[in-house]
Amino acid sequence: MFPRTRVLPTRPALPAWKVILPLLGAAALGWGAYSWVTRPVNPAVQPAARQGTAAGDWATLKTFGPRAPGTPGHDRTLDWAQAQLTALGYHVTRDAFPLEVWTDGGATVAGPGGLTVTGRALYGSQGADQQGALVAVSGDATESQVDALDLQMKLVLTHCPARPWGAFAADLIDQGAFGEAIIDDCARPPALSRAPATPLPMLVLDRAAGTALEAHLGQTVTFTARTGTHTVQAGNLVARRVQGQPQVIYGAHLDSVPGAPGANDNASGVLAVLDLARRAAGTPDAERAWFVLFDGEELGLTGSRQFVKTYAYPMEQTRVMINLDMVGVNAQPLGVAATEDLLPLIRAARPGLREFEDDPQSTRETFGRSAGPTGLSDHAAFKAVRIPAAFLHRGVDRQYHTAQDTALNTALVQDAADAAWTIGQAALAAPFTPRPECGLTGRDCH
Ligand SMILES: [Zn+2]
């Protein structure tokens, strides 16, 4: 036997709610205070910012260099534009998203007798090793001339193609070619054109390498191309007043293609959007418009597609989205492509604008086969969710997507901004019924 220990009576534990409720209360208070302190507020309009001009902005912007995502010029442009828009009194957010960009890992050709030449991979190609007989095809060959050739399992060598390189490469692949090497002996730099998404080696060689390889026509050689992708940070800049509604959205893409300074395509649109933001700054118009600089336009309208998903709900208020792309060089007089519902309003507001049709298949990957980039711009993402959209554009100039896209005319930029402003004002003055709520996905907007 051992003595039983007696349990002493203890105080009952505090009921859980007595602990949890005060804690919850304190957390709610803390959260409330935190939200209040960190709530978005409108920055003050800086008088100096309102004195800016498109010419002054261009003098700064062009010093940043090309704006391909992942390059320093791109990031500096984002920082600079954000500062400009903030100084104009807008609350600016940078809506970041990852973007996959293509990378060149180099290319080689190997053959009999110790032949080795090196070059680079064709932009957008997917790289591989292929062996085959080397044949020559004229760079001037038209699509129908290429279609008449039998290139089954051949490796093609060609001088500077007269057509966009991507389209030319696609025709060769369609005829059964296992790869191609382009000798870059072009009289002027060719426009950047994306290679077909086929895992075959597509190479670009300089003159000397091309000449060395030409001595081996008819022999069996091996083409090797190494390509890859890497992920970079991209981001749309969205400038608005904190309570401002996107009744009008003015937009332009700020990215450029690799190797092109992108003056007309599309520093011109960026300058126009800054000009519009400046006109509205400090006036009631600022509360009714959003100003957006899209990223990743050149990589498949990535930024604008992202935007329409993110802002489906406030866009029930959107009367018009106005996209400015390539408005600083007059390949043609200023033109507009707009959704049917907007045309009467645009004709009345700005008579005499050249009207054009944008590409109805703008969402399809065309590998440069379409007649031009017309229609392949950010307004297409808005049209796709049934938002009235107008695209202001001066046609495709000779410098398009080349290293020579270095100049623009700020008077033309100004004129395009005038047209955008006039159309925006007319849309704000017109009767409007908000569209039914879109829902989070934007899928119900139709
Ligand atoms: Zn563009």
Coordinates of N, CA and C in Angstrom, one line a residue, residues 117-289:
V117 N 33.2 26.7 -88.8 CA 32.9 28.2 -88.8 C 31.9 28.4 -87.7
T118 N 32.0 29.6 -87.2 CA 31.1 29.9 -86.1 C 30.2 31.2 -86.4
G119 N 29.1 31.2 -85.8 CA 28.1 32.3 -86.0 C 27.2 32.4 -84.8
R120 N 26.0 32.9 -85.1 CA 25.0 33.0 -84.0 C 23.7 32.3 -84.5
A121 N 22.9 32.1 -83.5 CA 21.6 31.5 -83.8 C 20.6 32.6 -84.3
L122 N 19.7 32.2 -85.2 CA 18.7 33.1 -85.7 C 17.7 33.4 -84.5
Y123 N 17.4 34.7 -84.4 CA 16.5 35.2 -83.3 C 15.2 34.3 -83.2
G124 N 15.0 33.8 -82.1 CA 13.7 33.0 -81.8 C 13.8 31.5 -82.2
S125 N 15.0 31.1 -82.8 CA 15.1 29.7 -83.2 C 15.3 28.9 -82.0
Q126 N 15.1 27.5 -82.1 CA 15.2 26.7 -80.9 C 16.4 25.8 -80.8
G127 N 17.2 25.8 -81.9 CA 18.5 25.2 -81.8 C 18.4 23.7 -81.8
A128 N 19.5 23.1 -82.4 CA 19.6 21.6 -82.4 C 20.9 21.3 -83.3
D129 N 21.2 20.0 -83.4 CA 22.2 19.6 -84.3 C 21.6 18.9 -85.5
Q130 N 22.0 19.2 -86.7 CA 21.5 18.4 -87.8 C 22.6 18.2 -88.8
Q131 N 22.6 17.0 -89.5 CA 23.6 16.8 -90.5 C 22.9 16.6 -91.8
G132 N 23.5 17.1 -92.9 CA 22.8 17.0 -94.2 C 23.7 17.6 -95.3
A133 N 23.2 17.4 -96.5 CA 24.0 18.0 -97.7 C 23.7 19.5 -97.7
L134 N 24.8 20.2 -98.0 CA 24.7 21.7 -98.0 C 24.3 22.1 -99.4
V135 N 23.1 22.9 -99.5 CA 22.7 23.4 -100.8 C 22.5 24.9 -100.7
A136 N 22.6 25.6 -101.9 CA 22.4 27.0 -101.9 C 21.0 27.3 -102.4
V137 N 20.4 28.3 -101.7 CA 19.1 28.8 -102.2 C 19.2 30.3 -102.2
S138 N 18.7 31.0 -103.3 CA 18.9 32.4 -103.5 C 18.1 33.1 -102.4
G139 N 18.7 34.2 -101.9 CA 18.0 35.0 -100.9 C 16.8 35.8 -101.5
D140 N 16.9 35.9 -102.8 CA 15.8 36.6 -103.5 C 14.6 35.7 -103.8
A141 N 14.7 34.4 -103.5 CA 13.7 33.5 -103.9 C 12.3 33.9 -103.2
T142 N 11.3 33.9 -104.1 CA 10.0 34.3 -103.5 C 9.4 33.0 -102.9
E143 N 8.3 33.2 -102.2 CA 7.6 32.1 -101.6 C 7.3 31.0 -102.6
S144 N 6.8 31.4 -103.7 CA 6.4 30.3 -104.7 C 7.6 29.6 -105.3
Q145 N 8.7 30.4 -105.5 CA 10.0 29.8 -106.0 C 10.5 28.8 -104.9
V146 N 10.5 29.1 -103.7 CA 10.9 28.2 -102.6 C 10.0 27.0 -102.6
D147 N 8.7 27.2 -102.8 CA 7.8 26.1 -102.8 C 8.0 25.1 -103.9
A148 N 8.7 25.5 -104.9 CA 9.0 24.6 -106.1 C 10.3 23.7 -105.8
L149 N 11.0 24.0 -104.7 CA 12.2 23.3 -104.4 C 12.0 22.0 -103.6
D150 N 12.8 21.0 -103.8 CA 12.8 19.9 -102.9 C 14.0 20.0 -101.9
L151 N 13.8 20.3 -100.7 CA 14.9 20.5 -99.8 C 14.9 19.5 -98.7
Q152 N 14.2 18.3 -98.9 CA 14.1 17.3 -97.9 C 15.5 17.0 -97.3
M153 N 15.6 17.1 -96.0 CA 16.8 16.8 -95.3 C 18.1 17.5 -95.7
K154 N 17.9 18.6 -96.4 CA 19.0 19.4 -96.8 C 19.3 20.5 -95.8
L155 N 20.6 21.0 -95.8 CA 20.9 22.2 -95.0 C 21.1 23.3 -96.0
V156 N 20.4 24.4 -95.8 CA 20.4 25.5 -96.8 C 21.3 26.6 -96.4
L157 N 22.1 27.1 -97.5 CA 22.9 28.3 -97.3 C 22.4 29.4 -98.2
T158 N 22.2 30.6 -97.6 CA 21.6 31.6 -98.4 C 22.2 33.0 -98.1
H159 N 22.3 33.8 -99.1 CA 22.7 35.2 -98.8 C 21.5 36.0 -98.3
C160 N 21.7 37.2 -97.9 CA 20.7 38.0 -97.2 C 19.3 37.9 -97.9
P161 N 18.4 37.3 -97.2 CA 17.0 37.2 -97.8 C 16.4 38.6 -98.0
A162 N 15.7 38.6 -99.2 CA 15.0 39.9 -99.5 C 13.7 40.0 -98.6
R163 N 13.2 38.9 -98.0 CA 12.0 39.0 -97.2 C 12.4 38.9 -95.7
P164 N 11.5 39.1 -94.8 CA 11.8 38.9 -93.4 C 12.4 37.5 -93.2
W165 N 13.5 37.5 -92.4 CA 14.2 36.2 -92.2 C 13.4 35.1 -91.7
G166 N 12.5 35.4 -90.7 CA 11.7 34.4 -90.1 C 10.8 33.7 -91.1
A167 N 10.2 34.6 -92.0 CA 9.2 34.0 -93.0 C 10.0 33.2 -94.0
F168 N 11.2 33.7 -94.4 CA 12.0 32.9 -95.3 C 12.4 31.6 -94.8
A169 N 12.8 31.6 -93.5 CA 13.2 30.3 -92.8 C 12.0 29.3 -92.8
A170 N 10.8 29.9 -92.5 CA 9.6 29.0 -92.4 C 9.3 28.4 -93.7
D171 N 9.5 29.1 -94.8 CA 9.3 28.5 -96.2 C 10.3 27.4 -96.4
L172 N 11.5 27.5 -96.0 CA 12.5 26.5 -96.3 C 12.2 25.2 -95.5
I173 N 11.7 25.5 -94.2 CA 11.4 24.3 -93.4 C 10.2 23.6 -94.0
D174 N 9.2 24.4 -94.5 CA 8.0 23.8 -95.1 C 8.4 22.8 -96.3
Q175 N 9.5 23.2 -96.9 CA 10.0 22.3 -98.1 C 10.9 21.2 -97.6
G176 N 11.0 21.0 -96.3 CA 11.7 19.8 -95.8 C 13.1 20.1 -95.3
A177 N 13.6 21.3 -95.4 CA 15.0 21.6 -95.0 C 15.1 21.3 -93.5
F178 N 16.3 20.8 -93.2 CA 16.7 20.4 -91.8 C 17.4 21.6 -91.1
G179 N 17.7 22.6 -91.8 CA 18.3 23.7 -91.1 C 18.7 24.8 -92.2
E180 N 19.1 26.0 -91.7 CA 19.5 27.0 -92.7 C 20.6 27.9 -92.0
A181 N 21.4 28.4 -92.9 CA 22.4 29.4 -92.5 C 22.3 30.6 -93.4
I182 N 22.0 31.8 -92.8 CA 21.9 33.0 -93.5 C 23.2 33.7 -93.4
I183 N 23.8 34.2 -94.6 CA 25.0 35.0 -94.6 C 24.5 36.4 -94.5
D184 N 24.9 37.1 -93.4 CA 24.4 38.4 -93.1 C 25.3 39.4 -94.0
D185 N 25.0 39.5 -95.3 CA 25.7 40.5 -96.1 C 24.6 41.5 -96.7
C186 N 23.7 41.8 -95.8 CA 22.6 42.7 -96.2 C 23.1 44.1 -96.4
A187 N 22.6 44.8 -97.4 CA 23.0 46.1 -97.7 C 22.6 47.0 -96.5
R188 N 21.5 46.8 -95.9 CA 21.0 47.5 -94.7 C 20.6 46.5 -93.7
P189 N 20.6 46.9 -92.4 CA 20.3 45.9 -91.4 C 18.8 45.4 -91.6
P190 N 18.6 44.1 -91.6 CA 17.2 43.6 -91.7 C 16.4 43.8 -90.5
A191 N 15.1 43.9 -90.7 CA 14.2 44.0 -89.5 C 14.3 42.7 -88.7
L192 N 14.2 42.8 -87.4 CA 14.2 41.6 -86.6 C 13.0 40.8 -86.9
S193 N 13.1 39.5 -87.1 CA 12.0 38.7 -87.4 C 12.2 37.4 -86.8
R194 N 11.1 36.9 -86.2 CA 11.3 35.7 -85.3 C 11.3 34.4 -86.2
A195 N 12.2 33.5 -85.8 CA 12.3 32.3 -86.5 C 11.1 31.4 -86.2
P196 N 10.8 30.4 -87.1 CA 9.7 29.5 -86.7 C 10.1 28.6 -85.5
A197 N 9.1 28.3 -84.7 CA 9.3 27.6 -83.5 C 9.5 26.1 -83.8
T198 N 10.5 25.8 -84.5 CA 10.8 24.4 -84.9 C 12.2 24.0 -84.4
P199 N 12.4 22.9 -83.8 CA 13.7 22.6 -83.2 C 14.7 22.2 -84.3
L200 N 15.0 23.1 -85.2 CA 16.0 22.8 -86.3 C 17.0 24.0 -86.2
P201 N 18.3 23.7 -86.5 CA 19.3 24.7 -86.4 C 19.1 25.8 -87.5
M202 N 19.0 27.1 -87.0 CA 19.0 28.2 -87.9 C 20.1 29.2 -87.5
L203 N 21.0 29.4 -88.4 CA 22.2 30.2 -88.1 C 22.3 31.5 -88.9
V204 N 23.1 32.4 -88.3 CA 23.4 33.6 -89.0 C 25.0 33.7 -89.0
L205 N 25.5 33.8 -90.2 CA 27.0 33.9 -90.4 C 27.4 35.2 -90.9
D206 N 28.6 35.7 -90.6 CA 29.1 36.9 -91.2 C 29.7 36.5 -92.6
R207 N 30.1 37.5 -93.3 CA 30.5 37.3 -94.7 C 31.7 36.3 -94.8
A208 N 32.7 36.5 -93.9 CA 33.9 35.6 -94.0 C 33.5 34.1 -93.7
A209 N 32.7 33.9 -92.7 CA 32.2 32.6 -92.4 C 31.4 32.0 -93.5
G210 N 30.6 32.9 -94.1 CA 29.7 32.4 -95.2 C 30.5 32.0 -96.4
T211 N 31.5 32.8 -96.7 CA 32.4 32.5 -97.9 C 33.1 31.1 -97.7
A212 N 33.6 31.0 -96.4 CA 34.3 29.7 -96.1 C 33.4 28.5 -96.3
L213 N 32.1 28.7 -95.9 CA 31.2 27.6 -96.0 C 30.8 27.3 -97.5
E214 N 30.7 28.4 -98.3 CA 30.3 28.2 -99.7 C 31.2 27.3 -100.4
A215 N 32.4 27.2 -100.0 CA 33.4 26.3 -100.7 C 33.0 24.8 -100.4
H216 N 32.0 24.6 -99.5 CA 31.6 23.2 -99.2 C 30.2 22.8 -99.7
L217 N 29.7 23.6 -100.6 CA 28.4 23.2 -101.2 C 28.4 21.8 -101.7
G218 N 27.4 21.1 -101.5 CA 27.3 19.7 -102.0 C 27.8 18.7 -101.0
Q219 N 28.6 19.1 -100.0 CA 29.2 18.2 -99.1 C 28.2 18.0 -97.9
T220 N 28.5 17.0 -97.1 CA 27.7 16.8 -95.9 C 28.3 17.5 -94.7
V221 N 27.5 18.4 -94.1 CA 28.1 19.2 -93.0 C 27.1 19.1 -91.8
T222 N 27.5 19.6 -90.7 CA 26.7 19.6 -89.5 C 26.4 21.0 -89.0
F223 N 25.2 21.4 -88.9 CA 24.8 22.7 -88.3 C 24.5 22.4 -86.8
T224 N 25.0 23.3 -86.0 CA 24.7 23.2 -84.6 C 24.3 24.6 -84.1
A225 N 23.2 24.7 -83.4 CA 22.8 26.0 -82.8 C 22.5 25.8 -81.4
R226 N 22.9 26.7 -80.5 CA 22.6 26.6 -79.1 C 21.7 27.8 -78.7
T227 N 20.5 27.5 -78.2 CA 19.6 28.6 -77.8 C 19.0 28.3 -76.5
G228 N 18.4 29.2 -75.9 CA 17.8 29.0 -74.6 C 16.8 30.2 -74.3
T229 N 16.3 30.1 -73.1 CA 15.5 31.3 -72.6 C 15.9 31.6 -71.2
H230 N 15.8 32.8 -70.8 CA 15.9 33.1 -69.4 C 14.8 34.1 -69.0
T231 N 14.5 34.1 -67.7 CA 13.4 34.8 -67.2 C 13.8 36.2 -66.7
V232 N 13.2 37.2 -67.1 CA 13.5 38.6 -66.6 C 12.3 39.2 -66.0
Q233 N 12.5 40.2 -65.2 CA 11.3 40.9 -64.6 C 10.9 42.0 -65.6
A234 N 9.6 42.0 -65.9 CA 9.0 43.0 -66.7 C 7.9 43.7 -65.8
G235 N 7.4 44.8 -66.3 CA 6.3 45.4 -65.5 C 5.6 46.5 -66.2
N236 N 4.2 46.5 -66.1 CA 3.4 47.6 -66.6 C 3.5 48.7 -65.6
L237 N 3.6 49.9 -66.1 CA 3.4 51.1 -65.3 C 2.0 51.6 -65.4
V238 N 1.3 51.7 -64.3 CA -0.1 52.1 -64.3 C -0.2 53.4 -63.5
A239 N -0.5 54.5 -64.1 CA -0.6 55.8 -63.4 C -2.0 56.3 -63.4
R240 N -2.5 56.6 -62.2 CA -3.9 57.0 -62.0 C -4.0 57.8 -60.7
R241 N -5.0 58.6 -60.6 CA -5.3 59.2 -59.3 C -5.9 58.1 -58.4
V242 N -5.7 58.2 -57.1 CA -6.1 57.1 -56.2 C -7.6 56.7 -56.4
Q243 N -8.5 57.7 -56.5 CA -9.9 57.4 -56.8 C -10.2 57.5 -58.3
G244 N -9.2 57.7 -59.1 CA -9.5 57.9 -60.5 C -10.1 56.7 -61.2
Q245 N -11.0 56.9 -62.1 CA -11.6 55.8 -62.8 C -11.0 55.7 -64.2
P246 N -10.9 54.5 -64.7 CA -10.3 54.3 -66.1 C -11.4 54.5 -67.1
Q247 N -12.1 55.6 -67.1 CA -13.1 55.9 -68.1 C -12.5 56.0 -69.5
V248 N -11.3 56.6 -69.5 CA -10.4 56.5 -70.7 C -9.1 55.9 -70.3
I249 N -8.6 55.0 -71.1 CA -7.2 54.5 -70.8 C -6.3 54.9 -72.0
Y250 N -5.3 55.6 -71.7 CA -4.3 56.0 -72.7 C -3.1 55.0 -72.5
G251 N -2.7 54.3 -73.6 CA -1.6 53.3 -73.4 C -0.7 53.3 -74.5
A252 N 0.6 52.8 -74.2 CA 1.6 52.6 -75.2 C 2.6 51.6 -74.7
H253 N 3.2 50.9 -75.5 CA 4.2 49.9 -75.0 C 5.6 50.6 -74.9
L254 N 6.3 50.3 -73.8 CA 7.6 50.9 -73.7 C 8.8 50.0 -74.0
D255 N 8.5 48.7 -74.2 CA 9.6 47.8 -74.6 C 10.0 47.9 -76.1
S256 N 11.2 47.6 -76.4 CA 11.6 47.5 -77.8 C 12.2 46.1 -78.1
V257 N 12.4 45.8 -79.4 CA 12.9 44.5 -79.7 C 14.4 44.5 -79.5
P258 N 15.0 43.3 -79.3 CA 16.5 43.3 -79.1 C 17.2 43.9 -80.4
G259 N 18.1 44.7 -80.1 CA 19.0 45.3 -81.2 C 18.4 46.5 -81.8
A260 N 17.2 47.0 -81.4 CA 16.6 48.2 -82.0 C 16.4 49.2 -80.9
P261 N 16.9 50.5 -81.2 CA 16.7 51.5 -80.2 C 15.2 51.9 -80.0
G262 N 14.4 51.6 -81.0 CA 12.9 51.8 -80.8 C 12.5 53.2 -80.6
A263 N 13.0 54.1 -81.5 CA 12.5 55.5 -81.4 C 11.1 55.6 -81.8
N264 N 10.8 55.2 -83.0 CA 9.4 55.3 -83.4 C 8.6 54.2 -82.8
D265 N 9.2 53.0 -82.6 CA 8.5 51.8 -82.0 C 9.2 51.5 -80.7
N266 N 8.8 52.0 -79.6 CA 7.7 52.9 -79.4 C 7.9 53.9 -78.4
A267 N 9.1 54.6 -78.5 CA 9.4 55.7 -77.7 C 8.3 56.8 -78.0
S268 N 7.9 56.8 -79.3 CA 6.9 57.8 -79.7 C 5.6 57.7 -78.9
G269 N 5.2 56.5 -78.7 CA 3.9 56.3 -78.0 C 4.1 56.6 -76.5
V270 N 5.3 56.3 -76.0 CA 5.6 56.6 -74.5 C 5.5 58.1 -74.3
L271 N 6.1 58.9 -75.3 CA 6.1 60.3 -75.2 C 4.7 60.9 -75.3
A272 N 3.9 60.3 -76.1 CA 2.5 60.7 -76.3 C 1.7 60.5 -75.0
V273 N 1.9 59.3 -74.4 CA 1.2 59.1 -73.1 C 1.6 60.0 -72.0
L274 N 2.9 60.3 -72.0 CA 3.4 61.3 -71.0 C 2.8 62.6 -71.2
D275 N 2.7 63.0 -72.5 CA 2.1 64.3 -72.9 C 0.7 64.4 -72.4
L276 N 0.0 63.2 -72.7 CA -1.5 63.2 -72.3 C -1.6 63.3 -70.7
A277 N -0.7 62.6 -70.0 CA -0.8 62.6 -68.6 C -0.5 64.1 -68.1
R278 N 0.4 64.8 -68.8 CA 0.7 66.2 -68.4 C -0.5 67.1 -68.7
R279 N -1.2 66.9 -69.8 CA -2.4 67.7 -70.1 C -3.4 67.6 -69.0
A280 N -3.6 66.3 -68.5 CA -4.7 66.1 -67.5 C -4.3 66.4 -66.1
A281 N -3.0 66.5 -65.9 CA -2.5 66.7 -64.5 C -3.1 67.9 -63.8
G282 N -3.6 67.7 -62.6 CA -4.1 68.8 -61.8 C -5.5 69.3 -62.3
T283 N -6.1 68.6 -63.2 CA -7.5 69.0 -63.7 C -8.4 67.8 -63.4
P284 N -9.7 68.1 -63.5 CA -10.7 67.0 -63.2 C -10.5 65.8 -64.2
D285 N -9.9 66.1 -65.4 CA -9.7 65.0 -66.4 C -8.8 63.9 -65.8
A286 N -8.0 64.3 -64.9 CA -7.0 63.3 -64.3 C -7.8 62.3 -63.5
E287 N -9.0 62.6 -63.0 CA -9.8 61.6 -62.2 C -10.5 60.7 -63.1
R288 N -10.5 60.9 -64.4 CA -11.3 60.1 -65.3 C -10.5 59.3 -66.3
A289 N -9.1 59.3 -66.1 CA -8.3 58.7 -67.1 C -7.2 57.9 -66.4

